[in-house]
Each structure stands twice: as C-alpha cells, then as structure tokens.
Amino acid sequence: MKSNHKSGTAFMKEKNKRCVLRCVKEKGPISRSEVADQLQLSKPTVSALVEELLQENWLKEVGPGSAGLAGGRKPIQLLFNSRAAHVIGIDMGGTKVRAGICDLDGQLLAADEFPTQTQKKSLLKALKQNVENLLNQASLNPDDILGMGIGAPGMTDTERGVVIDAPSLNWTQYPLKKEAEALFPWPVMVDNDVNVAVLGEQWLGAAKGMDHVVLISIGTGVGCGMLINGQLYRGATWAAGEIGYMVTDMAKARCADLPPPHEGYGFLEQYVGGAGIVQSMKQELKDQPESLFPNHFSAKDVFQKAKDGDRAAGKVLDEVIDHIGFAAANMISIINPEVVLLGGGISRSADWFLPRIQKTIQDFAPVSAPVLPTALRENLGVVGAVSLVLRETESVLKEL
Amino acid sequence: MKSNHKSGTAFMKEKNKRCVLRCVKEKGPISRSEVADQLQLSKPTVSALVEELLQENWLKEVGPGSAGLAGGRKPIQLLFNSRAAHVIGIDMGGTKVRAGICDLDGQLLAADEFPTQTQKKSLLKALKQNVENLLNQASLNPDDILGMGIGAPGMTDTERGVVIDAPSLNWTQYPLKKEAEALFPWPVMVDNDVNVAVLGEQWLGAAKGMDHVVLISIGTGVGCGMLINGQLYRGATWAAGEIGYMVTDMAKARCADLPPPHEGYGFLEQYVGGAGIVQSMKQELKDQPESLFPNHFSAKDVFQKAKDGDRAAGKVLDEVIDHIGFAAANMISIINPEVVLLGGGISRSADWFLPRIQKTIQDFAPVSAPVLPTALRENLGVVGAVSLVLRETESVLKEL
DNA sequence: CGCAAAGTTAGGCATCTTTACTAACTAACC
DNA sequence: GGTTAGTTAGTAAAGATGCCTAACTTTGCG
C-alpha cells in the first residue's frame, strides 16, 4: 500500500507550493494576486508560499508590472528562476557519448562528447572527466546540480537503474545508476535512449505538450518510445516498445531463409535497421554484379546511392520504407497517438519518404496522425535525459 | 490548470478517509489500530475517520477478534460493507443487451437480458423496463444505486459519454450518457465494450490485480482493450486498440483483390473476424465444390466443421489462428503486458488453438507473456461496466 | 481626495499529531 | 484461584500547522 503520507498538513502545503511554482513557471511573469486567483488559493497563502520560494531561490521578483486599467497598486511580477538548479544529461551511444548541462528551461549551457570506451571502468572515468569540464565551462559547482539523467541504448530497469541488455555496448545487467552515483554527488536516473528521446521531444521538440506520442527511432536498430496519458510507458518488464520485433509480413517471417530471430534481432529490424539495409542491398547486388557499389558500405551509402538514382538501392529502400509505413500504421491503430515521430539516422532523409509513409497510414489505419521527424537534433538525447530527471525527481518541481 | 482544490484541509481529510476505506476493503477484517499502523496515521485520526465511515455505512464492526499472543485488549474488527451501495452494469451488444446489478464486491445480485432494439427510443424503453425489474428482483431502491456503467460496441468518447461510431448498432455520435441520465436518477458512464471487458477481467477475472493487460476480443469484429500502468488506455481520440486494422501481411494488404479497406473494416478483421472467416471459407469452397457446407453458414459452423475434421475448414482456421498469433506477438512486442487475454466468441475454442499462438509469440516476440482465455463468461460485460463505474466515480471509493 | 487593486496582518477554523489516559486482555506467579 | 505485571486497543485533551476570511496598508490613477 505504501502511502506517501507526509502525514498531514505538510503534504498539503508541499502540494500547494508546487502548484504555485508551476503556475508561475507556466504563466510567465505573474503577480501574487493573479496566482491566488488562478489556483483558487487565498492571497495570504500564496504570499507565504511565494515568500518561501523566493527564499529558496526558485522564484524571483522582477520589478513592478503595469497597473490595471482602473487604477490600483502595481503588481510585483514573479518569474520562475530557471537557474535555480541545473541538470546534467548524458546520451550514451554505441560509438560516442554526449553530455550536456541544462538549466531548468532546457537551455543548454554546455555540451561535449567523447568516444565510447569499451571498458566500463574507463568509460565512467572519461565521463567523470567530461562532466567536470562541463561544470567548469558553465561555471557551476556540484551543489548547483539537481541530478543527472542517462539515456542508454538498451532495455533498462529504471527503478533499480540497471541496464538489462544493451547489445551495442555489450552490457547485460549493468547497475549503471549505482556505479554512477558512486562517482558523482548527485542522484542519477537511467532509462532507455528512445524513452529519453520521446521525453525530450515532448518537452521542447515536435511533440511539445502532447500527451500521446509515439517515437520510432531507426538507426542501427529499431526502437520505439511511447508517451501514454502524458507518461512514459515502459511495460511490465521494461520491454515495451520493442517495435523492432513487429512482424509486418507473416509470409516472409514464416518462410524466412533464416530461423526465427529472437537472438537480439527482430523481424522488422532485419529489414529496416542499418545492418538489415546493408544485407538486403548485398542480396540485391548478387543478382546484378555490374553495380557500382564498393565491397564495404553502410546504410548511409545506400541512401546516398538511391538519391543519386541507383535503381537497386532505390528498390531496397522502397521496401524499407514500406515496412516502416506499415509499422507506423500499426502503431497508430493500436496507440492512437497525437503524433508519430521518426528519429534516428534515417530522419535526415525524412522529407524524401514521409509522404509515402503517410499514404500507407491513410490507407490502412482507422484514424490518422501526423508523422514528423524529430525536431531536436544532436542534443535530443541530452535534453531528453535532462527532462527525465526533471520529471522523476522528488524535488519541488515534481508534477502532481 | 484547473486545480481540484477543495481548498485545503477538507481535501486532505477526504483523502485520508478514502485511504482508510480502501485499507479496510483490501486488508479484510482489520482493527483501527492496525489501519493506523499501515497508513502511518495516528490512532485518533483513524478512529475519527472510521467513526464517520461507520456512520455513513461504508464500514461495519464485526465483533472482537482474538487478542495478540502477548496479551492485550481484543481488537474491534472492521469490515468493508460491500452492500453500502450497488452498481448497475449494462453490456450492450449488437444482438442482445445484458443488464445486471452488483454489490461493491462485484457480486452479481440480479441479471437479465433482452434483444437489442433497432430503434434507440424503444431500446432505452426496454432498458428502463429491464432495470426496474432488476431493482425489484434485488429488492433495492434507486437510492441504493451509485451509478450505471454501459459497455457499447464501438468507439466511445467517455468524457462526454458519446458513442462516436458503433457499426453493429448503426449509431454515430449518439449521446448515450445524456440520454440514459435523462431516464435514470443516477450517473451513467459509457465506454467501449472491450475496454469494459478488460476492466472486468482485471477486477475479478484472469488478470486480477495486474497493471499491464491486453485483451483481444474476436467476435463479429476484432477489438482490443489495454490496461497500461493500471489504467485503461483510450488513446488521443478514443481510437486506441483498433487492432482490427493491424496489418500482419504487407504483401496481402497491398496486392489485395479489394481496395484498401478503411470503410469500417480493417485488414486483420478481414481475416479473423466472423464475417471474414465466412468469406475466406466461401473462397476456399469455390475450389472444391464437393464440400458439405450449406449455402448459408456462420463462423461458428466453420469451427464446428474444422473440429469434425473438415480439411478446408481446418485450412481456413489455420490461417485465422496464424494471424491472431502474429497480432498477439506484435502486441506483446509493443506493449509488454503481463498477460494477453483472448475474448469474444472465439475464446470458447481456446484450448484448441492457444498452444499455436503461444508458439508464434515465443518465436517472434522479444519477451513472453501468457495467453489466456477470458475467465468471466456471459457476465463479463456486466461486471466490467460495474467496474468502470467503481473506478471512475467521484464517490468515496475513487482511487487516489 | 476617492477609488481600486496588490499585498499584508490578525484572528478563526479545521485537521493532524503527540502525549497521556482508560479499558481489556494474557501470562505468570503466589 | 486470585493477584499483579505487561501488552495492546481505543479515547481524550492539548499543541502544531496550514488554510481562510476579513480588515488593513500600500501604491497608483483620475
């Protein structure tokens, strides 16, 4: 049952205080009086809470506003102090790690990246080094840091802060939260990179303020983050959103030359992931050896060739996009989101294939939803990780 | 922002009261003292709240329990009074309407059904008649009724209580809540029949107490209800769970003899819905006209024939089950539920095909989940509708 | 000056908690 | 068996905290 009873009135006060803070944060410069109005709290109560929030530096007074039309005393404008605390966000990728410091508005004060180390020990060491640099760059002390969020490329138990399985890093059951908290003097939160990304997009990106969002990320692998009723949905065993395993073509799945996948790669991933694209391309090339492809190439190259007019590459990508279209349509049928975001490396070519995906959706889903590329670029992971901390932290900012 | 401020302390008390009530409800016979312990409330507070709850008849004292091992005064055992109020549940189907009255434990006190009228007016009239009979049967007054839940076979806006689209009833934008509330003196809540069903199964059925549940219902059409983080998920525009539109076979979807569906029927529905099964069977029979099938038959007949060993029927159903298996696997990949329930007419033959569905899941989903038939039978809809009311009602019972 | 709006002060009410108490029961000892 | 010590359930009274209302001060406009 675990009742969060701050046993009584303290809880109520805390809640009201948060409401006041949130109100000021959202409604921009605003007077005590108006806050009282909006929250249906009495003026004295608001004044008292504001007093405390000023004391704690969450709010600041910014001189008088203009008086009302009918005369009267000028209001004292209150503003949220977005520099009351700072949060560090880490985007831990398979090849590089990007770290950044944001203020509470999501403004990036400093960011940097370094190559991913294969050894966990040296990775953490490099991370510590990097974070200290960032602190210096932003002229901040550890005291100014509210917490640190990390997006990891794999299934993650956010409660215990354990990365269950991250193939690209070769991690299994790695207690990242614990390890990181031993290294830094602030709380650390860990989550799946795709989950983190969807948080970032909802905070400051293409899904700003939306409560029902699906983000499909296509890079080396294929992942999917879901915001449902305004909250991240992680599933019963942290495995929700494994869209890489969606089967969009039974016939192929059954008759596959390969045995059923299940070892790290899913059906969809075989076709639309980076590795899958390369493989399909190679398959295609077998039949027409006169092609201009080099012996080794990447998915990116396939895209390039297709844009340059290579028929075979175009054919491969046609199929890829078709799969993505059906995957998106299926997601819409099931989740009915307000928007579907496409992220990952592939999103750079978005305008090229977006119309076709939309067509598929229109033809096969019962309702529609706009499909857009993610709006945040290289800092998406960082900002998302910051948002993770802001949403989950027990601080005054926590939603209620 | 709309802050639910019961402005202050009254809210807190209300909340504590609900906690006490819920605690007693869940922890069975329990003493004031232990409630105080569990909720971390002081004994006087609990006593006061219990006093009120006794007064209001939500609780009852049931004589002394046994004293502890170390001696001491015998506790006065408290019990939830499941007859403090009653709820009416309506399962509105395409061919018949089933109505029932439950107490707060979900115990069915009376139930009855009548054929669905095509005219809305006469349908409501028949409903009123029926409900009055039920009240008599259970010897209850309208005052004893907390509310009424209705499960409707179509997309439903639960906020406004409007059935947006229910093909089998030929309803569009029908304000059922409003109409019903004009007829009855208690609040009415309306939701999709599948949503209602999953609530019922979570309350008293195969998903008891689970927070992540997917229910796939296969009857005339194909629907899907989802419980996510313990809550019903309805989507951004009440269209979540339209699994009938899931495409599990791109090739077939694209090359289909028919144009893209979109007019009321989805891809999956074409194959696994009742109408779809019949059509596939007819298709199959064309090729072997020596069959024993009558001119007119139903999906049920196909099942029967298949069980009796008819090869063609078996082949048709094989494909149906294959589709269902992949649909279930896809749902698991995306939602990662604790359990997948199969409901609707098809669930009667569950043991026959369940193993094959499980095999498909094992082969193609990244994680597993048990697949079970729904546990509640003819009263699933009724009980679910009751549960809907209990969960959403603003009464003392509301979760917080 | 008179009015109006912002913000503060003082007093009152509701709720919870703490502390101290009574009631009731067990165990154990004489 | 009867008495006493120890334990637990529940109640009563007093204290703390938070909110609200009402009255007040401050500040600005006409």
PDB file of C-alpha atoms in Angstrom, chain A residues 166-315:
ATOM      1  CA  ALA A 166      22.493  -3.200 -24.356  1.00  0.00           C
ATOM      2  CA  PRO A 167      23.923  -5.135 -27.286  1.00  0.00           C
ATOM      3  CA  SER A 168      25.817  -2.231 -28.804  1.00  0.00           C
ATOM      4  CA  LEU A 169      27.714  -1.723 -25.552  1.00  0.00           C
ATOM      5  CA  ASN A 170      27.874  -5.356 -24.700  1.00  0.00           C
ATOM      6  CA  TRP A 171      26.273  -4.690 -21.343  1.00  0.00           C
ATOM      7  CA  THR A 172      23.985  -7.040 -19.505  1.00  0.00           C
ATOM      8  CA  GLN A 173      22.563  -6.374 -16.079  1.00  0.00           C
ATOM      9  CA  TYR A 174      24.859  -3.444 -15.567  1.00  0.00           C
ATOM     10  CA  PRO A 175      23.908  -1.361 -12.499  1.00  0.00           C
ATOM     11  CA  LEU A 176      24.709   1.946 -14.137  1.00  0.00           C
ATOM     12  CA  LYS A 177      22.814   4.085 -11.653  1.00  0.00           C
ATOM     13  CA  LYS A 178      24.685   2.637  -8.722  1.00  0.00           C
ATOM     14  CA  GLU A 179      28.057   2.932 -10.414  1.00  0.00           C
ATOM     15  CA  ALA A 180      27.437   6.487 -11.490  1.00  0.00           C
ATOM     16  CA  GLU A 181      26.109   7.573  -8.130  1.00  0.00           C
ATOM     17  CA  ALA A 182      29.284   6.320  -6.538  1.00  0.00           C
ATOM     18  CA  LEU A 183      31.155   8.689  -8.800  1.00  0.00           C
ATOM     19  CA  PHE A 184      29.005  11.789  -8.605  1.00  0.00           C
ATOM     20  CA  PRO A 185      27.475  13.582  -5.628  1.00  0.00           C
ATOM     21  CA  TRP A 186      24.005  13.876  -7.166  1.00  0.00           C
ATOM     22  CA  PRO A 187      21.196  11.445  -7.933  1.00  0.00           C
ATOM     23  CA  VAL A 188      21.357   9.607 -11.241  1.00  0.00           C
ATOM     24  CA  MET A 189      18.479   8.330 -13.335  1.00  0.00           C
ATOM     25  CA  VAL A 190      18.812   5.893 -16.196  1.00  0.00           C
ATOM     26  CA  ASP A 191      16.438   4.994 -18.987  1.00  0.00           C
ATOM     27  CA  ASN A 192      16.307   3.656 -22.496  1.00  0.00           C
ATOM     28  CA  ASP A 193      17.594   6.093 -25.112  1.00  0.00           C
ATOM     29  CA  VAL A 194      14.345   6.017 -27.045  1.00  0.00           C
ATOM     30  CA  ASN A 195      12.311   6.736 -23.951  1.00  0.00           C
ATOM     31  CA  VAL A 196      14.569   9.609 -23.142  1.00  0.00           C
ATOM     32  CA  ALA A 197      14.225  10.912 -26.674  1.00  0.00           C
ATOM     33  CA  VAL A 198      10.462  10.952 -26.582  1.00  0.00           C
ATOM     34  CA  LEU A 199      10.603  12.886 -23.321  1.00  0.00           C
ATOM     35  CA  GLY A 200      12.888  15.406 -24.951  1.00  0.00           C
ATOM     36  CA  GLU A 201      10.622  15.821 -27.935  1.00  0.00           C
ATOM     37  CA  GLN A 202       7.613  16.280 -25.722  1.00  0.00           C
ATOM     38  CA  TRP A 203       9.413  18.883 -23.653  1.00  0.00           C
ATOM     39  CA  LEU A 204      10.997  21.021 -26.315  1.00  0.00           C
ATOM     40  CA  GLY A 205      10.578  19.313 -29.654  1.00  0.00           C
ATOM     41  CA  ALA A 206       7.983  18.292 -32.163  1.00  0.00           C
ATOM     42  CA  ALA A 207       5.566  16.881 -29.602  1.00  0.00           C
ATOM     43  CA  LYS A 208       5.606  19.807 -27.236  1.00  0.00           C
ATOM     44  CA  GLY A 209       2.925  19.456 -24.626  1.00  0.00           C
ATOM     45  CA  MET A 210       1.344  16.370 -26.160  1.00  0.00           C
ATOM     46  CA  ASP A 211       0.166  13.506 -24.021  1.00  0.00           C
ATOM     47  CA  HIS A 212       0.107  10.688 -26.555  1.00  0.00           C
ATOM     48  CA  VAL A 213       3.246  10.336 -28.571  1.00  0.00           C
ATOM     49  CA  VAL A 214       4.959   7.513 -30.433  1.00  0.00           C
ATOM     50  CA  LEU A 215       8.573   7.913 -31.426  1.00  0.00           C
ATOM     51  CA  ILE A 216      10.049   5.372 -33.794  1.00  0.00           C
ATOM     52  CA  SER A 217      13.789   5.513 -33.919  1.00  0.00           C
ATOM     53  CA  ILE A 218      15.593   3.864 -36.756  1.00  0.00           C
ATOM     54  CA  GLY A 219      19.331   3.624 -36.636  1.00  0.00           C
ATOM     55  CA  THR A 220      21.473   0.589 -36.146  1.00  0.00           C
ATOM     56  CA  GLY A 221      18.474  -0.995 -34.503  1.00  0.00           C
ATOM     57  CA  VAL A 222      14.834  -0.055 -34.378  1.00  0.00           C
ATOM     58  CA  GLY A 223      13.224   1.185 -31.195  1.00  0.00           C
ATOM     59  CA  CYS A 224      10.107   2.899 -30.098  1.00  0.00           C
ATOM     60  CA  GLY A 225       9.294   5.171 -27.184  1.00  0.00           C
ATOM     61  CA  MET A 226       5.747   5.830 -26.132  1.00  0.00           C
ATOM     62  CA  LEU A 227       4.185   8.584 -24.146  1.00  0.00           C
ATOM     63  CA  ILE A 228       0.806   7.461 -22.952  1.00  0.00           C
ATOM     64  CA  ASN A 229      -1.531   9.664 -20.985  1.00  0.00           C
ATOM     65  CA  GLY A 230       1.402  12.025 -20.666  1.00  0.00           C
ATOM     66  CA  GLN A 231       3.624   9.419 -19.100  1.00  0.00           C
ATOM     67  CA  LEU A 232       6.376   7.247 -20.406  1.00  0.00           C
ATOM     68  CA  TYR A 233       5.210   3.716 -20.844  1.00  0.00           C
ATOM     69  CA  ARG A 234       7.820   1.136 -20.052  1.00  0.00           C
ATOM     70  CA  GLY A 235       5.858  -2.077 -19.920  1.00  0.00           C
ATOM     71  CA  ALA A 236       5.561  -4.785 -17.347  1.00  0.00           C
ATOM     72  CA  THR A 237       9.192  -5.849 -17.632  1.00  0.00           C
ATOM     73  CA  TRP A 238      10.782  -2.781 -19.190  1.00  0.00           C
ATOM     74  CA  ALA A 239      10.367  -4.286 -22.635  1.00  0.00           C
ATOM     75  CA  ALA A 240       7.608  -2.094 -24.068  1.00  0.00           C
ATOM     76  CA  GLY A 241       8.197  -0.503 -27.444  1.00  0.00           C
ATOM     77  CA  GLU A 242      10.218  -3.318 -28.961  1.00  0.00           C
ATOM     78  CA  ILE A 243       8.863  -2.405 -32.326  1.00  0.00           C
ATOM     79  CA  GLY A 244      11.911  -3.980 -33.923  1.00  0.00           C
ATOM     80  CA  TYR A 245      10.175  -7.286 -33.395  1.00  0.00           C
ATOM     81  CA  MET A 246       6.958  -6.293 -35.068  1.00  0.00           C
ATOM     82  CA  VAL A 247       6.022  -8.654 -37.867  1.00  0.00           C
ATOM     83  CA  THR A 248       4.572  -6.836 -40.820  1.00  0.00           C
ATOM     84  CA  ASP A 249       4.803  -9.713 -43.221  1.00  0.00           C
ATOM     85  CA  MET A 250       3.798 -13.093 -41.903  1.00  0.00           C
ATOM     86  CA  ALA A 251       4.636 -14.886 -45.069  1.00  0.00           C
ATOM     87  CA  LYS A 252       8.207 -13.656 -45.021  1.00  0.00           C
ATOM     88  CA  ALA A 253       8.509 -14.234 -41.322  1.00  0.00           C
ATOM     89  CA  ARG A 254       7.458 -17.833 -41.646  1.00  0.00           C
ATOM     90  CA  CYS A 255       9.245 -18.761 -44.841  1.00  0.00           C
ATOM     91  CA  ALA A 256      12.371 -16.845 -43.914  1.00  0.00           C
ATOM     92  CA  ASP A 257      15.596 -18.392 -45.061  1.00  0.00           C
ATOM     93  CA  LEU A 258      16.775 -17.797 -41.536  1.00  0.00           C
ATOM     94  CA  PRO A 259      15.363 -19.470 -38.495  1.00  0.00           C
ATOM     95  CA  PRO A 260      13.139 -17.330 -36.269  1.00  0.00           C
ATOM     96  CA  PRO A 261      15.312 -14.481 -34.992  1.00  0.00           C
ATOM     97  CA  HIS A 262      14.905 -13.973 -31.294  1.00  0.00           C
ATOM     98  CA  GLU A 263      18.602 -13.629 -30.658  1.00  0.00           C
ATOM     99  CA  GLY A 264      18.858  -9.891 -30.415  1.00  0.00           C
ATOM    100  CA  TYR A 265      17.259  -9.075 -33.717  1.00  0.00           C
ATOM    101  CA  GLY A 266      13.631  -8.792 -34.547  1.00  0.00           C
ATOM    102  CA  PHE A 267      11.744  -9.172 -37.792  1.00  0.00           C
ATOM    103  CA  LEU A 268      11.341  -5.527 -38.614  1.00  0.00           C
ATOM    104  CA  GLU A 269      14.899  -4.833 -37.597  1.00  0.00           C
ATOM    105  CA  GLN A 270      16.090  -7.338 -40.171  1.00  0.00           C
ATOM    106  CA  TYR A 271      14.588  -5.185 -42.863  1.00  0.00           C
ATOM    107  CA  VAL A 272      14.781  -1.599 -41.726  1.00  0.00           C
ATOM    108  CA  GLY A 273      17.737  -1.441 -39.325  1.00  0.00           C
ATOM    109  CA  GLY A 274      21.093  -0.282 -40.564  1.00  0.00           C
ATOM    110  CA  ALA A 275      22.508  -3.779 -40.714  1.00  0.00           C
ATOM    111  CA  GLY A 276      19.345  -5.022 -42.357  1.00  0.00           C
ATOM    112  CA  ILE A 277      19.520  -2.435 -45.097  1.00  0.00           C
ATOM    113  CA  VAL A 278      23.102  -3.352 -45.873  1.00  0.00           C
ATOM    114  CA  GLN A 279      22.236  -7.005 -46.010  1.00  0.00           C
ATOM    115  CA  SER A 280      19.231  -6.505 -48.272  1.00  0.00           C
ATOM    116  CA  MET A 281      21.396  -4.410 -50.519  1.00  0.00           C
ATOM    117  CA  LYS A 282      24.009  -7.109 -50.747  1.00  0.00           C
ATOM    118  CA  GLN A 283      21.312  -9.611 -51.561  1.00  0.00           C
ATOM    119  CA  GLU A 284      20.064  -7.352 -54.296  1.00  0.00           C
ATOM    120  CA  LEU A 285      23.548  -6.858 -55.689  1.00  0.00           C
ATOM    121  CA  LYS A 286      24.076 -10.553 -56.108  1.00  0.00           C
ATOM    122  CA  ASP A 287      21.625 -10.511 -58.958  1.00  0.00           C
ATOM    123  CA  GLN A 288      23.290  -7.656 -60.750  1.00  0.00           C
ATOM    124  CA  PRO A 289      27.005  -7.764 -60.165  1.00  0.00           C
ATOM    125  CA  GLU A 290      27.655  -4.921 -62.557  1.00  0.00           C
ATOM    126  CA  SER A 291      26.778  -2.465 -59.765  1.00  0.00           C
ATOM    127  CA  LEU A 292      28.997   0.361 -58.700  1.00  0.00           C
ATOM    128  CA  PHE A 293      28.890  -0.499 -55.011  1.00  0.00           C
ATOM    129  CA  PRO A 294      32.148  -0.941 -53.160  1.00  0.00           C
ATOM    130  CA  ASN A 295      32.735  -4.095 -51.217  1.00  0.00           C
ATOM    131  CA  HIS A 296      32.056  -2.453 -47.909  1.00  0.00           C
ATOM    132  CA  PHE A 297      29.355   0.092 -47.485  1.00  0.00           C
ATOM    133  CA  SER A 298      26.926   1.372 -44.870  1.00  0.00           C
ATOM    134  CA  ALA A 299      23.213   2.070 -44.800  1.00  0.00           C
ATOM    135  CA  LYS A 300      24.025   5.703 -45.277  1.00  0.00           C
ATOM    136  CA  ASP A 301      25.715   4.860 -48.554  1.00  0.00           C
ATOM    137  CA  VAL A 302      22.624   3.049 -49.726  1.00  0.00           C
ATOM    138  CA  PHE A 303      20.583   6.167 -49.077  1.00  0.00           C
ATOM    139  CA  GLN A 304      23.091   8.239 -50.985  1.00  0.00           C
ATOM    140  CA  LYS A 305      23.124   5.919 -53.959  1.00  0.00           C
ATOM    141  CA  ALA A 306      19.360   5.832 -54.039  1.00  0.00           C
ATOM    142  CA  LYS A 307      19.213   9.596 -54.081  1.00  0.00           C
ATOM    143  CA  ASP A 308      21.742   9.560 -56.892  1.00  0.00           C
ATOM    144  CA  GLY A 309      19.386   7.392 -58.870  1.00  0.00           C
ATOM    145  CA  ASP A 310      20.710   3.863 -58.335  1.00  0.00           C
ATOM    146  CA  ARG A 311      17.829   1.544 -59.201  1.00  0.00           C
ATOM    147  CA  ALA A 312      18.848  -1.322 -56.975  1.00  0.00           C
ATOM    148  CA  ALA A 313      19.376   0.893 -53.966  1.00  0.00           C
ATOM    149  CA  GLY A 314      16.033   2.532 -54.641  1.00  0.00           C
ATOM    150  CA  LYS A 315      14.341  -0.814 -54.717  1.00  0.00           C
TER     151      LYS A 315
END
